[in-house]
């Protein structure tokens, strides 16, 4: 059974989508550990309620490198095969990326490469796009830039607000993140340059 380590910083609704998929037997693996860099966040409670190891690893006064070394140690301790960033609001160091090279996924609330960075839903809404959406991608050194595994488009309604658009994008995130994790854990993809070619399956 392949294992996931999920990194969070807050609410944890994407973590919950992964937990629900694991329960439903559609994740293709099991969550071995949930790690937050922020103490007392709802995502840690969700992990505990689900009976998962929930670790708080605050950066404190440490450098990014030292903090990431501690994260890598926790993930290795739990034999993690794939790292899932789920609202993890901190850039990863080159050493972390190296330690889990090709084995880190992120979910982002826009159709990348449009609107990387924070507040992507508001960026899209203010830009006036007619379609936005959600993306799951492999993580590379540059922020929100890695090869794309899955995307789901979310049309922007004429009378939308940022809040309503964000809520629909979040639902799309919850649909595609567990599906993308399963594709990766089951090895149902091939590299074609920077294109991730997904083969058919469950
Ligand atoms: C999501 O919109 C995710 O795409 C972004 O941060 C948000 C985290 O939400 N990176 P949650 O903590 O999973 O509820």
Tab-separated table of C-alpha atoms and ligand atoms in Angstrom:
chain	number	residue	atom	x	y	z
A	1	UNK	CA	0.000	0.000	0.000
A	2	UNK	CA	1.462	3.370	-1.066
A	3	UNK	CA	1.474	6.133	1.524
A	4	UNK	CA	0.852	9.857	1.566
A	5	UNK	CA	2.146	12.631	3.752
A	6	UNK	CA	-0.167	15.644	3.662
A	7	UNK	CA	1.218	19.111	4.480
A	8	UNK	CA	-1.276	21.740	5.602
A	9	UNK	CA	-1.370	25.216	7.127
A	10	UNK	CA	-5.037	25.786	7.887
A	11	UNK	CA	-8.605	24.735	7.184
A	12	UNK	CA	-7.788	21.359	5.655
A	13	UNK	CA	-10.802	20.881	3.386
A	14	UNK	CA	-8.585	19.321	0.696
A	15	UNK	CA	-7.106	17.065	3.365
A	16	UNK	CA	-10.700	16.089	4.191
A	17	UNK	CA	-11.347	15.247	0.525
A	18	UNK	CA	-8.299	12.941	0.612
A	19	UNK	CA	-9.467	11.366	3.892
A	20	UNK	CA	-12.954	10.800	2.427
A	21	UNK	CA	-11.477	9.208	-0.711
A	22	UNK	CA	-9.307	6.924	1.425
A	23	UNK	CA	-12.406	5.849	3.356
A	24	UNK	CA	-14.259	5.238	0.105
A	25	UNK	CA	-11.317	3.160	-1.183
A	26	UNK	CA	-10.688	5.505	-4.133
A	27	UNK	CA	-7.413	7.155	-3.081
A	28	UNK	CA	-5.088	4.391	-4.262
A	29	UNK	CA	-3.172	4.548	-0.981
A	30	UNK	CA	-3.288	5.552	2.659
A	31	UNK	CA	-2.482	8.785	4.480
A	32	UNK	CA	0.455	7.973	6.782
A	33	UNK	CA	0.829	11.373	8.427
A	34	UNK	CA	-0.551	14.919	8.370
A	35	UNK	CA	1.890	17.726	9.153
A	36	UNK	CA	1.019	21.360	9.782
A	37	UNK	CA	3.469	24.232	10.072
A	38	UNK	CA	0.855	26.149	12.066
A	39	UNK	CA	-0.406	25.013	15.477
A	40	UNK	CA	-4.094	24.726	16.355
A	41	UNK	CA	-5.455	24.774	12.796
A	42	UNK	CA	-8.720	22.972	11.912
A	43	UNK	CA	-6.865	20.633	9.523
A	44	UNK	CA	-5.010	19.042	12.452
A	45	UNK	CA	-8.357	18.330	14.134
A	46	UNK	CA	-9.681	16.751	10.941
A	47	UNK	CA	-6.638	14.443	10.921
A	48	UNK	CA	-7.106	13.480	14.568
A	49	UNK	CA	-10.836	12.851	14.119
A	50	UNK	CA	-9.906	10.524	11.249
A	51	UNK	CA	-7.452	8.717	13.535
A	52	UNK	CA	-4.392	9.822	11.564
A	53	UNK	CA	-1.034	10.823	13.043
A	54	UNK	CA	-1.159	14.638	13.183
A	55	UNK	CA	2.137	16.421	13.713
A	56	UNK	CA	2.683	20.120	14.272
A	57	UNK	CA	6.043	21.289	12.992
A	58	UNK	CA	6.236	25.065	13.412
A	59	UNK	CA	9.066	26.953	11.759
A	60	UNK	CA	9.722	28.934	14.952
A	61	UNK	CA	13.001	30.797	14.654
A	62	UNK	CA	14.475	28.236	12.264
A	63	UNK	CA	15.698	28.868	8.738
A	64	UNK	CA	13.636	27.393	5.892
A	65	UNK	CA	16.364	24.738	5.418
A	66	UNK	CA	16.318	23.667	9.079
A	67	UNK	CA	12.540	23.609	9.188
A	68	UNK	CA	12.348	21.568	5.984
A	69	UNK	CA	14.929	19.127	7.325
A	70	UNK	CA	12.600	18.489	10.275
A	71	UNK	CA	9.671	18.010	7.865
A	72	UNK	CA	11.627	15.535	5.743
A	73	UNK	CA	12.524	13.597	8.907
A	74	UNK	CA	8.849	13.308	9.931
A	75	UNK	CA	7.811	12.228	6.428
A	76	UNK	CA	10.620	9.624	6.239
A	77	UNK	CA	9.739	8.333	9.697
A	78	UNK	CA	6.293	7.553	8.295
A	79	UNK	CA	7.666	6.001	5.070
A	80	UNK	CA	5.889	8.508	2.884
A	81	UNK	CA	5.881	7.760	-0.863
A	82	UNK	CA	4.071	10.889	-2.051
A	83	UNK	CA	3.834	14.343	-0.449
A	84	UNK	CA	0.568	16.249	-0.965
A	85	UNK	CA	0.530	19.969	-0.323
A	86	UNK	CA	-3.000	20.871	0.728
A	87	UNK	CA	-3.086	24.558	1.516
A	88	UNK	CA	0.533	24.492	2.708
A	89	UNK	CA	1.382	28.192	2.728
A	90	UNK	CA	5.157	28.075	2.728
A	91	UNK	CA	7.723	27.698	-0.032
A	92	UNK	CA	9.765	24.506	0.097
A	93	UNK	CA	13.567	24.570	0.136
A	94	UNK	CA	15.656	23.013	-2.651
A	95	UNK	CA	16.716	20.280	-0.182
A	96	UNK	CA	13.085	19.296	0.435
A	97	UNK	CA	12.338	19.260	-3.316
A	98	UNK	CA	15.420	17.080	-3.814
A	99	UNK	CA	14.427	14.670	-1.020
A	100	UNK	CA	11.021	14.041	-2.643
A	101	UNK	CA	11.921	14.794	-6.237
A	102	UNK	CA	9.008	14.010	-8.581
A	103	UNK	CA	6.933	12.923	-5.584
A	104	UNK	CA	5.248	16.168	-4.487
A	105	UNK	CA	1.784	17.292	-5.605
A	106	UNK	CA	0.007	20.591	-5.022
A	107	UNK	CA	-3.546	21.784	-5.586
A	108	UNK	CA	-4.078	25.356	-6.747
A	109	UNK	CA	-7.323	27.335	-7.146
A	110	UNK	CA	-6.877	28.520	-10.758
A	111	UNK	CA	-6.208	27.122	-14.196
A	112	UNK	CA	-2.411	27.343	-14.099
A	113	UNK	CA	-0.302	28.900	-15.474
A	114	UNK	CA	-2.868	31.693	-15.045
A	115	UNK	CA	-2.963	33.330	-11.614
A	116	UNK	CA	-0.193	31.663	-9.597
A	117	UNK	CA	0.436	32.772	-6.026
A	118	UNK	CA	-1.927	33.891	-3.308
A	119	UNK	CA	-5.590	34.768	-3.708
A	120	UNK	CA	-5.809	33.184	-7.158
A	121	UNK	CA	-9.628	33.220	-7.159
A	122	UNK	CA	-9.707	36.982	-6.556
A	123	UNK	CA	-6.982	37.550	-9.164
A	124	UNK	CA	-9.114	35.657	-11.723
A	125	UNK	CA	-12.324	37.437	-10.763
A	126	UNK	CA	-10.699	40.879	-10.868
A	127	UNK	CA	-9.109	40.096	-14.233
A	128	UNK	CA	-12.582	39.366	-15.568
A	129	UNK	CA	-11.931	35.872	-16.936
A	130	UNK	CA	-14.979	33.897	-18.066
A	131	UNK	CA	-13.534	30.554	-16.983
A	132	UNK	CA	-11.290	29.725	-14.039
A	133	UNK	CA	-10.831	26.441	-12.209
A	134	UNK	CA	-8.525	24.199	-10.242
A	135	UNK	CA	-5.198	22.496	-10.996
A	136	UNK	CA	-3.257	19.607	-9.476
A	137	UNK	CA	0.405	19.677	-10.483
A	138	UNK	CA	3.781	18.257	-9.581
A	139	UNK	CA	5.805	20.713	-7.521
A	140	UNK	CA	8.935	22.276	-8.955
A	141	UNK	CA	11.197	24.995	-7.625
A	142	UNK	CA	9.201	27.835	-9.170
A	143	UNK	CA	5.955	28.670	-7.384
A	144	UNK	CA	2.836	26.980	-8.868
A	145	UNK	CA	4.732	26.038	-11.998
A	146	UNK	CA	5.162	22.250	-12.225
A	147	UNK	CA	3.773	19.723	-14.735
A	148	UNK	CA	-0.013	19.467	-14.638
A	149	UNK	CA	-1.738	16.194	-13.703
A	150	UNK	CA	-5.415	17.273	-13.754
A	151	UNK	CA	-7.442	20.447	-14.180
A	152	UNK	CA	-11.126	21.217	-13.904
A	153	UNK	CA	-12.644	24.327	-15.458
A	154	UNK	CA	-15.151	26.408	-13.488
A	155	UNK	CA	-17.181	28.956	-15.494
A	156	UNK	CA	-17.523	32.435	-14.013
A	157	UNK	CA	-21.166	33.562	-13.869
A	158	UNK	CA	-22.071	37.129	-14.858
A	159	UNK	CA	-23.386	37.848	-11.371
A	160	UNK	CA	-20.618	35.979	-9.476
A	161	UNK	CA	-18.884	37.250	-6.379
A	162	UNK	CA	-15.348	36.198	-5.414
A	163	UNK	CA	-16.874	34.192	-2.569
A	164	UNK	CA	-19.290	32.241	-4.786
A	165	UNK	CA	-16.623	31.611	-7.431
A	166	UNK	CA	-14.144	30.479	-4.740
A	167	UNK	CA	-16.687	28.053	-3.293
A	168	UNK	CA	-17.257	26.404	-6.688
A	169	UNK	CA	-13.500	26.244	-7.375
A	170	UNK	CA	-12.985	24.598	-3.973
A	171	UNK	CA	-15.542	21.914	-4.896
A	172	UNK	CA	-13.549	21.289	-8.096
A	173	UNK	CA	-10.336	21.001	-6.040
A	174	UNK	CA	-11.995	18.388	-3.845
A	175	UNK	CA	-12.982	16.385	-6.934
A	176	UNK	CA	-9.649	16.451	-8.765
A	177	UNK	CA	-7.140	16.151	-5.917
A	178	UNK	CA	-8.056	12.599	-4.843
A	179	UNK	CA	-8.286	11.548	-8.514
A	180	UNK	CA	-4.834	12.971	-9.253
A	181	UNK	CA	-3.340	11.278	-6.185
A	182	UNK	CA	-4.737	7.952	-7.340
A	183	UNK	CA	-3.336	8.409	-10.858
A	184	UNK	CA	0.118	9.140	-9.452
A	185	UNK	CA	0.093	6.401	-6.795
A	186	UNK	CA	-1.071	3.821	-9.329
A	187	UNK	CA	1.563	5.025	-11.806
A	188	UNK	CA	-1.092	5.651	-14.448
A	189	UNK	CA	0.865	8.381	-16.203
A	190	UNK	CA	3.851	8.876	-18.463
A	191	UNK	CA	6.193	11.802	-18.958
A	192	UNK	CA	6.193	13.321	-22.408
A	193	UNK	CA	8.479	16.330	-22.057
A	194	UNK	CA	6.753	18.390	-19.387
A	195	UNK	CA	3.390	16.907	-20.367
A	196	UNK	CA	1.908	14.365	-17.943
A	197	UNK	CA	0.074	11.820	-20.089
A	198	UNK	CA	-2.593	10.131	-17.992
A	199	UNK	CA	-3.702	6.673	-19.064
A	200	UNK	CA	-7.230	5.415	-18.660
A	201	UNK	CA	-8.191	3.549	-15.492
A	202	UNK	CA	-10.619	3.440	-12.645
B	1	LIG	C1	-7.058	25.766	-1.395
B	1	LIG	O1	-7.812	26.661	-2.179
B	1	LIG	C2	-5.778	25.379	-2.087
B	1	LIG	O2	-5.908	25.297	-3.470
B	1	LIG	C3	-4.885	26.543	-1.753
B	1	LIG	O3	-5.195	26.843	-0.404
B	1	LIG	C4	-6.538	26.440	-0.136
B	1	LIG	C5	-6.471	25.508	1.023
B	1	LIG	O4	-7.751	25.153	1.482
B	1	LIG	N1	-3.495	26.218	-1.979
B	1	LIG	P1	-7.945	23.936	2.481
B	1	LIG	O5	-7.012	24.203	3.655
B	1	LIG	O6	-7.604	22.670	1.758
B	1	LIG	O7	-9.380	24.005	2.884
